[in-house]
Amino acid sequence: MVTLPLGIFGGTFDPIHLGHLHLAKTTYKLCQLQKIIIIPCHQSPLKAIPNASADDRCNMIRLAIKGLPYLAIDTYEIAKPSISYTIQTLEYLRQKNGETPLALIIGIDSFNRFDEWHKWQKILDFAHLLVVNRKNQEPITNKTALAKLTTRQIFDPQELQNKMAGLIYVADINPLPISATDIRNSIRQQKDMSHLLTKEVWQYINNHQLYIR
Ligand code: ATP
C-alpha cells in the first residue's frame, strides 16, 4: 500500500498570509501529499524575535486554515520555551508518524542557508526536502545545498512516496510576492493589507491591534 507523504511547513507565520496558503495548496496538489502540517516556531534560530505572541500567531493560523482539510497545525515548537531547531521537530514527527514519508517544505532562501541549520547533516535522515521558490527564477547558490542536490534530487514528485526520507524535489510554485515583514511594516504605517491575508486573519489583526508598533 502506498503511503502519501506528509508535508511539514515550518515558519514564523507572523502573520500567516496568502503567499503561505498559495505555497501550501500548490505543493499539496503537485506532490500528492496526504496533508500539510503547519508548525509555527517559538523562535527561529536564524530570525529576530516574532512581533506577535505565539498564541496570536497560532490563532491566526487556525483561522486561515479553517475549511481547508488538507492543512493542520501542530504546536510542538510553540509549546517548548526555547529556540526551535528543525532537527528536533523532525525527530518528534518521525516518532509520531511511524514509517510515513515526511516532506519538509522549505523556501530556496532557507535552502541557501542549509549548512547553517543545527545538525543539518542529519535532516535528510528524517525527511525529504521539498524546496520551493520564493521569487521567480531564484537560483540555488549554496555549495552544500548544490552538493546534496547532485546525489539526492528527484524530478518526479511521486518518488517521494517510495522512501521515508532522503530525497530532494525542487518545485516551481509560481510564488506570490508577499512577505510577512512587508505586511507588518505596512500595517505600522496604517496601510490596508486586507488583500494579502484571509478576511478572518485581517479582522483578527485589527481586533487585537497587532503590528501597530
Ligand atoms: P518574514 O518576512 O517575517 O521573514 P516570511 O513570510 O518570509 O516572514 P515565514 O513566516 O517564516 O516567512 O515563512 C515560512 C516559510 O514560507 C519560509 O520557508 C518562507 O520561505 C516561505 N514563504 C513565505 N512567504 C512566501 C511566499 N510569498 N511564497 C513562497 N514561500 C513563502
PDB file of C-alpha atoms and ligand atoms in Angstrom:
ATOM      1  CA  MET A   1       0.000   0.000   0.000  1.00  0.00           C
ATOM      2  CA  VAL A   2       1.283   3.467  -0.905  1.00  0.00           C
ATOM      3  CA  THR A   3       1.530   5.977   1.938  1.00  0.00           C
ATOM      4  CA  LEU A   4       1.312   9.522   0.670  1.00  0.00           C
ATOM      5  CA  PRO A   5       3.922  11.848   2.194  1.00  0.00           C
ATOM      6  CA  LEU A   6       3.070  14.224   4.986  1.00  0.00           C
ATOM      7  CA  GLY A   7       4.155  17.786   4.211  1.00  0.00           C
ATOM      8  CA  ILE A   8       5.774  19.755   7.027  1.00  0.00           C
ATOM      9  CA  PHE A   9       5.680  23.515   6.737  1.00  0.00           C
ATOM     10  CA  GLY A  10       7.511  25.435   9.449  1.00  0.00           C
ATOM     11  CA  GLY A  11       7.964  29.168   9.838  1.00  0.00           C
ATOM     12  CA  THR A  12       7.241  32.181  11.967  1.00  0.00           C
ATOM     13  CA  PHE A  13       3.838  32.948  10.407  1.00  0.00           C
ATOM     14  CA  ASP A  14       3.896  36.483  11.801  1.00  0.00           C
ATOM     15  CA  PRO A  15       1.245  36.645  10.336  1.00  0.00           C
ATOM     16  CA  ILE A  16       0.218  33.758   8.046  1.00  0.00           C
ATOM     17  CA  HIS A  17      -0.572  35.285   4.638  1.00  0.00           C
ATOM     18  CA  LEU A  18      -1.871  34.331   1.186  1.00  0.00           C
ATOM     19  CA  GLY A  19       1.702  33.584  -0.002  1.00  0.00           C
ATOM     20  CA  HIS A  20       1.936  30.802   2.604  1.00  0.00           C
ATOM     21  CA  LEU A  21      -1.503  29.434   1.674  1.00  0.00           C
ATOM     22  CA  HIS A  22      -0.701  29.501  -2.048  1.00  0.00           C
ATOM     23  CA  LEU A  23       2.539  27.627  -1.399  1.00  0.00           C
ATOM     24  CA  ALA A  24       0.720  25.026   0.711  1.00  0.00           C
ATOM     25  CA  LYS A  25      -2.058  24.447  -1.810  1.00  0.00           C
ATOM     26  CA  THR A  26       0.322  24.198  -4.760  1.00  0.00           C
ATOM     27  CA  THR A  27       2.746  21.757  -3.120  1.00  0.00           C
ATOM     28  CA  TYR A  28      -0.134  19.686  -1.718  1.00  0.00           C
ATOM     29  CA  LYS A  29      -1.501  19.147  -5.217  1.00  0.00           C
ATOM     30  CA  LEU A  30       1.776  18.939  -7.131  1.00  0.00           C
ATOM     31  CA  CYS A  31       3.407  16.431  -4.767  1.00  0.00           C
ATOM     32  CA  GLN A  32       0.269  14.434  -3.888  1.00  0.00           C
ATOM     33  CA  LEU A  33       0.755  14.964  -0.160  1.00  0.00           C
ATOM     34  CA  GLN A  34      -1.745  13.432   2.287  1.00  0.00           C
ATOM     35  CA  LYS A  35      -1.775  16.628   4.349  1.00  0.00           C
ATOM     36  CA  ILE A  36       0.451  19.529   5.307  1.00  0.00           C
ATOM     37  CA  ILE A  37       1.205  20.166   8.960  1.00  0.00           C
ATOM     38  CA  ILE A  38       1.939  23.819   9.691  1.00  0.00           C
ATOM     39  CA  ILE A  39       4.413  24.179  12.544  1.00  0.00           C
ATOM     40  CA  PRO A  40       4.804  27.720  13.862  1.00  0.00           C
ATOM     41  CA  CYS A  41       8.140  28.199  15.589  1.00  0.00           C
ATOM     42  CA  HIS A  42       8.619  29.611  19.041  1.00  0.00           C
ATOM     43  CA  GLN A  43      11.743  31.476  17.925  1.00  0.00           C
ATOM     44  CA  SER A  44      13.708  30.711  14.751  1.00  0.00           C
ATOM     45  CA  PRO A  45      17.483  30.368  15.295  1.00  0.00           C
ATOM     46  CA  LEU A  46      18.038  32.461  12.143  1.00  0.00           C
ATOM     47  CA  LYS A  47      15.499  35.262  12.664  1.00  0.00           C
ATOM     48  CA  ALA A  48      14.506  38.094  15.012  1.00  0.00           C
ATOM     49  CA  ILE A  49      12.007  37.549  17.851  1.00  0.00           C
ATOM     50  CA  PRO A  50       8.465  37.399  16.409  1.00  0.00           C
ATOM     51  CA  ASN A  51       6.335  40.501  16.797  1.00  0.00           C
ATOM     52  CA  ALA A  52       3.002  38.829  17.627  1.00  0.00           C
ATOM     53  CA  SER A  53       2.690  36.401  20.525  1.00  0.00           C
ATOM     54  CA  ALA A  54       2.744  32.658  19.941  1.00  0.00           C
ATOM     55  CA  ASP A  55      -0.960  32.496  20.854  1.00  0.00           C
ATOM     56  CA  ASP A  56      -1.880  35.178  18.341  1.00  0.00           C
ATOM     57  CA  ARG A  57       0.183  33.548  15.579  1.00  0.00           C
ATOM     58  CA  CYS A  58      -1.462  30.173  16.260  1.00  0.00           C
ATOM     59  CA  ASN A  59      -4.942  31.697  16.382  1.00  0.00           C
ATOM     60  CA  MET A  60      -4.350  33.374  13.014  1.00  0.00           C
ATOM     61  CA  ILE A  61      -3.161  30.063  11.521  1.00  0.00           C
ATOM     62  CA  ARG A  62      -6.291  28.314  12.832  1.00  0.00           C
ATOM     63  CA  LEU A  63      -8.489  30.990  11.263  1.00  0.00           C
ATOM     64  CA  ALA A  64      -6.618  30.848   7.937  1.00  0.00           C
ATOM     65  CA  ILE A  65      -6.849  27.044   7.560  1.00  0.00           C
ATOM     66  CA  LYS A  66     -10.455  26.664   8.695  1.00  0.00           C
ATOM     67  CA  GLY A  67     -12.290  24.878   5.897  1.00  0.00           C
ATOM     68  CA  LEU A  68      -9.063  23.625   4.272  1.00  0.00           C
ATOM     69  CA  PRO A  69      -8.972  19.924   5.253  1.00  0.00           C
ATOM     70  CA  TYR A  70      -5.508  19.377   3.768  1.00  0.00           C
ATOM     71  CA  LEU A  71      -3.952  21.750   6.311  1.00  0.00           C
ATOM     72  CA  ALA A  72      -3.442  21.235  10.040  1.00  0.00           C
ATOM     73  CA  ILE A  73      -1.440  22.940  12.776  1.00  0.00           C
ATOM     74  CA  ASP A  74       0.914  21.307  15.284  1.00  0.00           C
ATOM     75  CA  THR A  75       2.045  23.443  18.225  1.00  0.00           C
ATOM     76  CA  TYR A  76       5.004  21.227  19.226  1.00  0.00           C
ATOM     77  CA  GLU A  77       7.580  24.033  18.743  1.00  0.00           C
ATOM     78  CA  ILE A  78       5.409  26.676  20.387  1.00  0.00           C
ATOM     79  CA  ALA A  79       4.983  24.503  23.458  1.00  0.00           C
ATOM     80  CA  LYS A  80       8.751  24.462  24.049  1.00  0.00           C
ATOM     81  CA  PRO A  81      10.013  27.711  25.573  1.00  0.00           C
ATOM     82  CA  SER A  82      13.248  27.741  23.593  1.00  0.00           C
ATOM     83  CA  ILE A  83      14.707  28.170  20.115  1.00  0.00           C
ATOM     84  CA  SER A  84      13.094  25.798  17.602  1.00  0.00           C
ATOM     85  CA  TYR A  85      15.551  23.518  15.851  1.00  0.00           C
ATOM     86  CA  THR A  86      14.109  21.705  12.848  1.00  0.00           C
ATOM     87  CA  ILE A  87      16.033  18.524  13.584  1.00  0.00           C
ATOM     88  CA  GLN A  88      14.283  18.115  16.952  1.00  0.00           C
ATOM     89  CA  THR A  89      10.898  18.684  15.369  1.00  0.00           C
ATOM     90  CA  LEU A  90      11.658  16.077  12.720  1.00  0.00           C
ATOM     91  CA  GLU A  91      12.674  13.558  15.390  1.00  0.00           C
ATOM     92  CA  TYR A  92       9.342  14.195  17.122  1.00  0.00           C
ATOM     93  CA  LEU A  93       7.377  13.887  13.880  1.00  0.00           C
ATOM     94  CA  ARG A  94       9.185  10.708  12.886  1.00  0.00           C
ATOM     95  CA  GLN A  95       8.270   9.114  16.219  1.00  0.00           C
ATOM     96  CA  LYS A  96       4.685  10.244  15.878  1.00  0.00           C
ATOM     97  CA  ASN A  97       4.207   9.115  12.276  1.00  0.00           C
ATOM     98  CA  GLY A  98       5.999   5.780  12.072  1.00  0.00           C
ATOM     99  CA  GLU A  99       7.105   4.974   8.521  1.00  0.00           C
ATOM    100  CA  THR A 100       5.110   7.678   6.735  1.00  0.00           C
ATOM    101  CA  PRO A 101       7.276   9.626   4.280  1.00  0.00           C
ATOM    102  CA  LEU A 102       7.863  13.137   5.625  1.00  0.00           C
ATOM    103  CA  ALA A 103       8.497  16.041   3.247  1.00  0.00           C
ATOM    104  CA  LEU A 104       9.888  19.205   4.793  1.00  0.00           C
ATOM    105  CA  ILE A 105       8.794  22.215   2.742  1.00  0.00           C
ATOM    106  CA  ILE A 106      11.398  24.975   2.637  1.00  0.00           C
ATOM    107  CA  GLY A 107      11.955  28.056   0.535  1.00  0.00           C
ATOM    108  CA  ILE A 108      15.080  28.389  -1.623  1.00  0.00           C
ATOM    109  CA  ASP A 109      16.056  31.239   0.734  1.00  0.00           C
ATOM    110  CA  SER A 110      16.244  28.702   3.576  1.00  0.00           C
ATOM    111  CA  PHE A 111      17.897  26.043   1.393  1.00  0.00           C
ATOM    112  CA  ASN A 112      20.597  28.568   0.552  1.00  0.00           C
ATOM    113  CA  ARG A 113      21.404  28.644   4.288  1.00  0.00           C
ATOM    114  CA  PHE A 114      21.093  24.872   4.697  1.00  0.00           C
ATOM    115  CA  ASP A 115      24.566  24.424   6.197  1.00  0.00           C
ATOM    116  CA  GLU A 116      23.768  26.969   8.945  1.00  0.00           C
ATOM    117  CA  TRP A 117      20.959  24.764  10.270  1.00  0.00           C
ATOM    118  CA  HIS A 118      21.563  22.960  13.547  1.00  0.00           C
ATOM    119  CA  LYS A 119      22.739  19.383  12.743  1.00  0.00           C
ATOM    120  CA  TRP A 120      21.967  19.885   9.050  1.00  0.00           C
ATOM    121  CA  GLN A 121      23.830  16.669   8.199  1.00  0.00           C
ATOM    122  CA  LYS A 122      21.025  14.675   9.850  1.00  0.00           C
ATOM    123  CA  ILE A 123      17.993  16.432   8.349  1.00  0.00           C
ATOM    124  CA  LEU A 124      17.729  14.150   5.306  1.00  0.00           C
ATOM    125  CA  ASP A 125      17.796  11.063   7.571  1.00  0.00           C
ATOM    126  CA  PHE A 126      14.405  12.122   8.887  1.00  0.00           C
ATOM    127  CA  ALA A 127      12.635  13.761   5.942  1.00  0.00           C
ATOM    128  CA  HIS A 128      12.669  14.556   2.248  1.00  0.00           C
ATOM    129  CA  LEU A 129      13.174  18.190   1.282  1.00  0.00           C
ATOM    130  CA  LEU A 130      10.601  19.878  -0.866  1.00  0.00           C
ATOM    131  CA  VAL A 131      12.314  23.069  -1.979  1.00  0.00           C
ATOM    132  CA  VAL A 132      10.129  25.855  -3.380  1.00  0.00           C
ATOM    133  CA  ASN A 133      10.991  29.175  -4.940  1.00  0.00           C
ATOM    134  CA  ARG A 134      10.050  32.346  -3.160  1.00  0.00           C
ATOM    135  CA  LYS A 135      10.677  34.585  -6.181  1.00  0.00           C
ATOM    136  CA  ASN A 136      10.602  33.793  -9.863  1.00  0.00           C
ATOM    137  CA  GLN A 137      13.875  32.353 -11.176  1.00  0.00           C
ATOM    138  CA  GLU A 138      15.505  32.214  -7.779  1.00  0.00           C
ATOM    139  CA  PRO A 139      18.828  30.306  -8.014  1.00  0.00           C
ATOM    140  CA  ILE A 140      20.195  27.766  -5.543  1.00  0.00           C
ATOM    141  CA  THR A 141      23.693  29.030  -4.786  1.00  0.00           C
ATOM    142  CA  ASN A 142      24.776  27.436  -1.513  1.00  0.00           C
ATOM    143  CA  LYS A 143      27.590  24.927  -2.107  1.00  0.00           C
ATOM    144  CA  THR A 144      26.334  22.382   0.423  1.00  0.00           C
ATOM    145  CA  ALA A 145      22.809  22.579  -0.970  1.00  0.00           C
ATOM    146  CA  LEU A 146      24.099  22.091  -4.521  1.00  0.00           C
ATOM    147  CA  ALA A 147      26.225  19.115  -3.433  1.00  0.00           C
ATOM    148  CA  LYS A 148      23.201  17.482  -1.794  1.00  0.00           C
ATOM    149  CA  LEU A 149      21.204  18.022  -4.970  1.00  0.00           C
ATOM    150  CA  THR A 150      23.695  16.118  -7.123  1.00  0.00           C
ATOM    151  CA  THR A 151      23.097  12.913  -5.154  1.00  0.00           C
ATOM    152  CA  ARG A 152      19.552  13.329  -3.809  1.00  0.00           C
ATOM    153  CA  GLN A 153      17.486  15.249  -6.381  1.00  0.00           C
ATOM    154  CA  ILE A 154      14.434  13.631  -7.959  1.00  0.00           C
ATOM    155  CA  PHE A 155      12.408  15.058 -10.822  1.00  0.00           C
ATOM    156  CA  ASP A 156       9.144  13.178 -10.339  1.00  0.00           C
ATOM    157  CA  PRO A 157       7.465  14.106  -7.023  1.00  0.00           C
ATOM    158  CA  GLN A 158       5.718  10.700  -6.948  1.00  0.00           C
ATOM    159  CA  GLU A 159       9.075   9.236  -5.949  1.00  0.00           C
ATOM    160  CA  LEU A 160       8.656  10.905  -2.541  1.00  0.00           C
ATOM    161  CA  GLN A 161       6.201   8.079  -1.799  1.00  0.00           C
ATOM    162  CA  ASN A 162       8.850   5.362  -2.224  1.00  0.00           C
ATOM    163  CA  LYS A 163      11.028   6.235   0.772  1.00  0.00           C
ATOM    164  CA  MET A 164      10.533   7.689   4.240  1.00  0.00           C
ATOM    165  CA  ALA A 165      13.239  10.359   3.809  1.00  0.00           C
ATOM    166  CA  GLY A 166      16.387  11.414   1.982  1.00  0.00           C
ATOM    167  CA  LEU A 167      15.232  12.811  -1.385  1.00  0.00           C
ATOM    168  CA  ILE A 168      15.076  16.404  -2.638  1.00  0.00           C
ATOM    169  CA  TYR A 169      12.433  17.732  -5.011  1.00  0.00           C
ATOM    170  CA  VAL A 170      12.647  21.312  -6.288  1.00  0.00           C
ATOM    171  CA  ALA A 171       9.238  22.712  -7.254  1.00  0.00           C
ATOM    172  CA  ASP A 172       8.429  25.900  -9.142  1.00  0.00           C
ATOM    173  CA  ILE A 173       5.283  27.094  -7.389  1.00  0.00           C
ATOM    174  CA  ASN A 174       4.740  30.433  -9.130  1.00  0.00           C
ATOM    175  CA  PRO A 175       5.074  32.190  -5.774  1.00  0.00           C
ATOM    176  CA  LEU A 176       3.010  35.197  -4.777  1.00  0.00           C
ATOM    177  CA  PRO A 177       5.261  38.174  -3.970  1.00  0.00           C
ATOM    178  CA  ILE A 178       4.134  38.577  -0.363  1.00  0.00           C
ATOM    179  CA  SER A 179       6.220  38.766   2.783  1.00  0.00           C
ATOM    180  CA  ALA A 180       5.170  38.950   6.418  1.00  0.00           C
ATOM    181  CA  THR A 181       7.810  41.637   7.031  1.00  0.00           C
ATOM    182  CA  ASP A 182       6.223  43.904   4.384  1.00  0.00           C
ATOM    183  CA  ILE A 183       2.775  43.248   5.848  1.00  0.00           C
ATOM    184  CA  ARG A 184       3.916  44.195   9.363  1.00  0.00           C
ATOM    185  CA  ASN A 185       5.708  47.324   8.139  1.00  0.00           C
ATOM    186  CA  SER A 186       2.710  48.445   6.094  1.00  0.00           C
ATOM    187  CA  ILE A 187       0.272  47.924   8.966  1.00  0.00           C
ATOM    188  CA  ARG A 188       2.561  50.048  11.134  1.00  0.00           C
ATOM    189  CA  GLN A 189       2.121  52.766   8.504  1.00  0.00           C
ATOM    190  CA  GLN A 190      -1.664  52.278   8.764  1.00  0.00           C
ATOM    191  CA  LYS A 191      -1.986  50.780   5.286  1.00  0.00           C
ATOM    192  CA  ASP A 192      -4.781  48.397   4.351  1.00  0.00           C
ATOM    193  CA  MET A 193      -3.249  44.940   3.890  1.00  0.00           C
ATOM    194  CA  SER A 194      -6.524  43.009   3.675  1.00  0.00           C
ATOM    195  CA  HIS A 195      -5.791  41.851   0.097  1.00  0.00           C
ATOM    196  CA  LEU A 196      -2.748  39.824   1.250  1.00  0.00           C
ATOM    197  CA  LEU A 197      -4.477  37.966   4.099  1.00  0.00           C
ATOM    198  CA  THR A 198      -7.660  35.976   4.586  1.00  0.00           C
ATOM    199  CA  LYS A 199     -10.621  38.055   5.730  1.00  0.00           C
ATOM    200  CA  GLU A 200     -10.609  36.363   9.137  1.00  0.00           C
ATOM    201  CA  VAL A 201      -6.893  36.985   9.727  1.00  0.00           C
ATOM    202  CA  TRP A 202      -7.221  40.640   8.741  1.00  0.00           C
ATOM    203  CA  GLN A 203     -10.143  41.008  11.178  1.00  0.00           C
ATOM    204  CA  TYR A 204      -8.129  39.301  13.920  1.00  0.00           C
ATOM    205  CA  ILE A 205      -5.188  41.669  13.373  1.00  0.00           C
ATOM    206  CA  ASN A 206      -7.485  44.663  13.656  1.00  0.00           C
ATOM    207  CA  ASN A 207      -9.455  43.352  16.619  1.00  0.00           C
ATOM    208  CA  HIS A 208      -6.252  42.629  18.549  1.00  0.00           C
ATOM    209  CA  GLN A 209      -4.413  45.717  17.309  1.00  0.00           C
ATOM    210  CA  LEU A 210      -1.442  43.684  16.128  1.00  0.00           C
ATOM    211  CA  TYR A 211       1.591  45.147  14.348  1.00  0.00           C
ATOM    212  CA  ILE A 212       0.685  48.771  15.036  1.00  0.00           C
ATOM    213  CA  ARG A 213       4.034  49.388  16.733  1.00  0.00           C
TER     214      ARG A 213
HETATM  215  P1  ATP B   1       9.212  37.269   7.369  1.00  0.00           P
HETATM  216  O1  ATP B   1       9.003  38.287   6.311  1.00  0.00           O
HETATM  217  O2  ATP B   1       8.722  37.655   8.721  1.00  0.00           O
HETATM  218  O3  ATP B   1      10.603  36.690   7.366  1.00  0.00           O
HETATM  219  P2  ATP B   1       8.052  35.201   5.800  1.00  0.00           P
HETATM  220  O4  ATP B   1       6.715  35.451   5.213  1.00  0.00           O
HETATM  221  O5  ATP B   1       9.249  35.260   4.956  1.00  0.00           O
HETATM  222  O6  ATP B   1       8.201  36.126   7.031  1.00  0.00           O
HETATM  223  P3  ATP B   1       7.832  32.757   7.393  1.00  0.00           P
HETATM  224  O7  ATP B   1       6.526  33.022   8.027  1.00  0.00           O
HETATM  225  O8  ATP B   1       8.918  32.369   8.317  1.00  0.00           O
HETATM  226  O9  ATP B   1       8.233  33.861   6.469  1.00  0.00           O
HETATM  227  O10 ATP B   1       7.659  31.715   6.233  1.00  0.00           O
HETATM  228  C1  ATP B   1       7.642  30.339   6.361  1.00  0.00           C
HETATM  229  C2  ATP B   1       8.105  29.725   5.074  1.00  0.00           C
HETATM  230  O11 ATP B   1       7.289  30.177   3.999  1.00  0.00           O
HETATM  231  C3  ATP B   1       9.549  30.060   4.682  1.00  0.00           C
HETATM  232  O12 ATP B   1      10.148  28.868   4.193  1.00  0.00           O
HETATM  233  C4  ATP B   1       9.406  31.072   3.570  1.00  0.00           C
HETATM  234  O13 ATP B   1      10.450  30.967   2.646  1.00  0.00           O
HETATM  235  C5  ATP B   1       8.097  30.645   2.939  1.00  0.00           C
HETATM  236  N1  ATP B   1       7.374  31.762   2.335  1.00  0.00           N
HETATM  237  C6  ATP B   1       6.993  32.881   2.943  1.00  0.00           C
HETATM  238  N2  ATP B   1       6.340  33.693   2.098  1.00  0.00           N
HETATM  239  C7  ATP B   1       6.306  33.060   0.907  1.00  0.00           C
HETATM  240  C8  ATP B   1       5.775  33.402  -0.384  1.00  0.00           C
HETATM  241  N3  ATP B   1       5.157  34.553  -0.633  1.00  0.00           N
HETATM  242  N4  ATP B   1       5.929  32.495  -1.374  1.00  0.00           N
HETATM  243  C9  ATP B   1       6.571  31.329  -1.136  1.00  0.00           C
HETATM  244  N5  ATP B   1       7.100  30.968   0.047  1.00  0.00           N
HETATM  245  C10 ATP B   1       6.961  31.812   1.065  1.00  0.00           C
END
